[in-house]
Tab-separated table of C-alpha atoms in Angstrom:
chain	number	residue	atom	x	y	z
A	1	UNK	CA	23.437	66.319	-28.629
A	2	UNK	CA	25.936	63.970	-30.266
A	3	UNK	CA	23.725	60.973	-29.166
A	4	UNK	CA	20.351	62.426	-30.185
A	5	UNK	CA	21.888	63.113	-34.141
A	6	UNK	CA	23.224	59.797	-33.556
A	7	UNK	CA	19.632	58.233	-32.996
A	8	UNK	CA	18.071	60.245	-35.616
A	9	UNK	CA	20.292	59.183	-38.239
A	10	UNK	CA	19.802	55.168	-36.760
A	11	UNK	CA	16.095	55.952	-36.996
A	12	UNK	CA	15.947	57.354	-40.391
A	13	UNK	CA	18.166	54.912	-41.881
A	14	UNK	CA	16.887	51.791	-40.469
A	15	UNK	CA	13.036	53.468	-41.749
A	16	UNK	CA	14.684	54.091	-45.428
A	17	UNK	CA	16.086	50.161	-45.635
A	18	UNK	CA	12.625	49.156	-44.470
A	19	UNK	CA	10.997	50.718	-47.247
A	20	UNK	CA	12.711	49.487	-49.615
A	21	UNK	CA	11.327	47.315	-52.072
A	22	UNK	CA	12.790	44.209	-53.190
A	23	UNK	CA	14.427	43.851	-56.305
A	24	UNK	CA	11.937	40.744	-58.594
A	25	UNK	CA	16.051	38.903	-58.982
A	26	UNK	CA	16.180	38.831	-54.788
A	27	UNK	CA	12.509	37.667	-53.985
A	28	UNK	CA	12.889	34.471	-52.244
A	29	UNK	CA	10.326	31.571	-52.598
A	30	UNK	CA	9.775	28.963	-49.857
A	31	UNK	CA	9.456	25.476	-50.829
A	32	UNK	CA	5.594	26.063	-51.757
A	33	UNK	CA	6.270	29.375	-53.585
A	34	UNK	CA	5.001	31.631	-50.239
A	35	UNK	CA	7.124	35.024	-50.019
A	36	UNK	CA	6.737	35.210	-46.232
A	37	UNK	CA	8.409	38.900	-46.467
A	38	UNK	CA	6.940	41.920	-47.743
A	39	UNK	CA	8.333	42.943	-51.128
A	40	UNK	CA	8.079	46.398	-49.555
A	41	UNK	CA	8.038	46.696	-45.760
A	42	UNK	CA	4.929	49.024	-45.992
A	43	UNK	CA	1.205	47.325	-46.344
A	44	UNK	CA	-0.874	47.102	-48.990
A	45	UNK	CA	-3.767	49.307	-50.031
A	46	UNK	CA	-6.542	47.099	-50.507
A	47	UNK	CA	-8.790	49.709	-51.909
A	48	UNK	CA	-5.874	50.297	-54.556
A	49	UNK	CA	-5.347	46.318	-54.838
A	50	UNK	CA	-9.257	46.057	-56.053
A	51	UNK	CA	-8.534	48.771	-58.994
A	52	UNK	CA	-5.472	46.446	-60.024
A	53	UNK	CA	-7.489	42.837	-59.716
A	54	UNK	CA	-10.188	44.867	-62.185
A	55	UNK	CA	-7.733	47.001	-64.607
A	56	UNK	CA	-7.110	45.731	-68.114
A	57	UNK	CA	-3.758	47.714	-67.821
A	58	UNK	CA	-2.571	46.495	-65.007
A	59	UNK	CA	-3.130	43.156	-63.257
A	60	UNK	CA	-6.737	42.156	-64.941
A	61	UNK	CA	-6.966	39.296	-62.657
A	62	UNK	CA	-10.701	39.293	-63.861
A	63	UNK	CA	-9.878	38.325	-67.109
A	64	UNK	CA	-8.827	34.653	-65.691
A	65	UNK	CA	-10.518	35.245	-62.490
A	66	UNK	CA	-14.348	36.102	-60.785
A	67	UNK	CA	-14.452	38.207	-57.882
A	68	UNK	CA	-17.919	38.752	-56.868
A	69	UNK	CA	-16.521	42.246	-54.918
A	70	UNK	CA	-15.879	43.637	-58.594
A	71	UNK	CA	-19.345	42.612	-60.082
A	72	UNK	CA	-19.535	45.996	-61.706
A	73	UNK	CA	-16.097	45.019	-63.716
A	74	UNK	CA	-17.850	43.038	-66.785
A	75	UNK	CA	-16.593	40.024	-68.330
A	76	UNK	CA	-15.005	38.018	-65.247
A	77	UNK	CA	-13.202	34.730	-66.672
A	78	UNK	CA	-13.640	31.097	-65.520
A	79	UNK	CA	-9.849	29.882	-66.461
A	80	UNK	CA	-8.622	30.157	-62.864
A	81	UNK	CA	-10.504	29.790	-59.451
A	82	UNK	CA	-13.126	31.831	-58.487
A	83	UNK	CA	-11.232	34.516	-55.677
A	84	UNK	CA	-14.178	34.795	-53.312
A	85	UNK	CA	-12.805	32.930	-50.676
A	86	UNK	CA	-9.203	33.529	-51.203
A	87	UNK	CA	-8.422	35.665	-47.726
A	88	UNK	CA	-9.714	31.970	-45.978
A	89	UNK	CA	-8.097	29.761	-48.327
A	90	UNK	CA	-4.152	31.316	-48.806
A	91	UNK	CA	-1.921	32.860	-46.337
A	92	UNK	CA	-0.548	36.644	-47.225
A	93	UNK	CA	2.527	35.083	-48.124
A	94	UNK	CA	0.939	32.426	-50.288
A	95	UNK	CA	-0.893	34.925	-51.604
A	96	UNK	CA	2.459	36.965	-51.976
A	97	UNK	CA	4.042	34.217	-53.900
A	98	UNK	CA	0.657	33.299	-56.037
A	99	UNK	CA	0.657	36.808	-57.330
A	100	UNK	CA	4.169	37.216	-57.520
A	101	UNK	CA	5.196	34.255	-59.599
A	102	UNK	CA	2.860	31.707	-59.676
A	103	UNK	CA	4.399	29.277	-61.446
A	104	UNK	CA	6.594	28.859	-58.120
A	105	UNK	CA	3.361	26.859	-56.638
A	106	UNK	CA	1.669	25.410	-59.782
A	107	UNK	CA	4.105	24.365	-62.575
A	108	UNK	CA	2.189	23.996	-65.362
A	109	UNK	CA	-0.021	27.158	-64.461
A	110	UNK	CA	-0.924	29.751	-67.622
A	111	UNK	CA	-0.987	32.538	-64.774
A	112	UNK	CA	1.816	34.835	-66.017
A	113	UNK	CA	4.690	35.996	-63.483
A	114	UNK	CA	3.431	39.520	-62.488
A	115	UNK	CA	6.797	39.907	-60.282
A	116	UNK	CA	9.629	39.094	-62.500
A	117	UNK	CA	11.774	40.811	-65.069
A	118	UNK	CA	14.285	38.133	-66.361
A	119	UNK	CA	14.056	34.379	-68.161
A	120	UNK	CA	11.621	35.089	-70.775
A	121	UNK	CA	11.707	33.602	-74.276
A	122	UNK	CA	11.277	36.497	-76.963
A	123	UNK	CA	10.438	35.174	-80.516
A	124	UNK	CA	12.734	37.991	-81.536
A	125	UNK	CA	12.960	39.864	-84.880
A	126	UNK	CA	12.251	36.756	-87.130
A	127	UNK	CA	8.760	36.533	-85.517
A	128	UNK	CA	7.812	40.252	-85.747
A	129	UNK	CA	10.647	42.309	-86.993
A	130	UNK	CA	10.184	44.143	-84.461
A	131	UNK	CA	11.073	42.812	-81.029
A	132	UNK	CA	12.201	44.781	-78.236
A	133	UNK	CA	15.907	44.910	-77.155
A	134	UNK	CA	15.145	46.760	-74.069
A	135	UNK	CA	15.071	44.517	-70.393
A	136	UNK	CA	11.764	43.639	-69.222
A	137	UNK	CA	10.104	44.775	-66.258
A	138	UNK	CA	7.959	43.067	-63.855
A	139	UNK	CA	3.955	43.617	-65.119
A	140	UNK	CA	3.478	45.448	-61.536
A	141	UNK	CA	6.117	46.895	-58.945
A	142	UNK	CA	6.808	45.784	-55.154
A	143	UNK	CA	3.794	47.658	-53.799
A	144	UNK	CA	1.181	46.807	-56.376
A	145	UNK	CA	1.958	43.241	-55.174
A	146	UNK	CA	1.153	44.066	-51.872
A	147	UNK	CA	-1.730	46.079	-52.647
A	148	UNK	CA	-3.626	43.638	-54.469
A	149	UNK	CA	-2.503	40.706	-51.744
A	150	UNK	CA	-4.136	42.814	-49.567
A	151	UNK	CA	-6.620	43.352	-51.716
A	152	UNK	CA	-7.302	39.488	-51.728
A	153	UNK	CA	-7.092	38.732	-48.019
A	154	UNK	CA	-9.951	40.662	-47.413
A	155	UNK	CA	-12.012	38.079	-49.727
A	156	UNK	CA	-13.748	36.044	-47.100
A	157	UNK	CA	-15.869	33.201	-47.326
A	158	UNK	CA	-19.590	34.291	-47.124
């Protein structure tokens, strides 16, 4: 009996640490900005990852991107590269790292970091009189990263 609870509480515990989703401070980059581990330990949604790539709340990857998948989303932008393609052309952990922080791949890129909450410049009160004192948070959690990486895999070349 003793070894059964034992095993249970093993199990559960070694589930709940697997779920856990990594704090945007403890992501780690490789040399080429890939995140080879899940933010999350659970997969993506892909069907949820296509809503973020096409919502002006959330990711609007559209706005920079085209995605011929989302042709019902209007007014796709030409600023980055087209994501047909991009399941062929990036590794999930590329892809992982390109959504994450891209800026850890391309330097100069205008992408903005949608997994990180610290080391932004505010303009502060003398700019608008009314800047925020609150921390920022990342533009989309752990699993919204996934989502939309899986989300992106499935973009094949024709």
């Amino acid at each position: 009996m003793q070894l059964r609870l034992l095993t249970l509480v093993c199990v559960t515990t070694g589930v709940a640490a697997f779920a856990a989703e990594t704090d945007p401070k403890d992501v780690t980059y490789d040399d080429y900005g890939a995140i080879e581990v899940s933010l999350t330990g659970v997969t993506g949604d892909a069907a949820n990852g296509a809503l973020i790539v096409g919502d002006k709340s959330k990711g609007n990857c559209v706005a920079c991107h085209a995605v011929s998948n989302l042709a019902d989303i209007p007014f796709h932008g030409e600023v980055g590269p087209m994501l047909d393609g991009a399941g062929d052309r990036w590794t999930e952990a590329e892809l992982r790292g390109l959504v994450a922080n891209a800026k850890m791949t391309f330097e100069g890129t205008v992408m903005p970091a949608f997994y990180k909450d610290d080391g932004y410049i505010r303009p502060g009160d003398a700019y608008t009189g009314k800047a925020p004192t609150a921390p920022l948070t990342s533009i989309l959690t752990a699993q919204e990263i996934e989502d939309v990486v899986v989300f992106l895999a499935t973009l094949k070349e024709e």
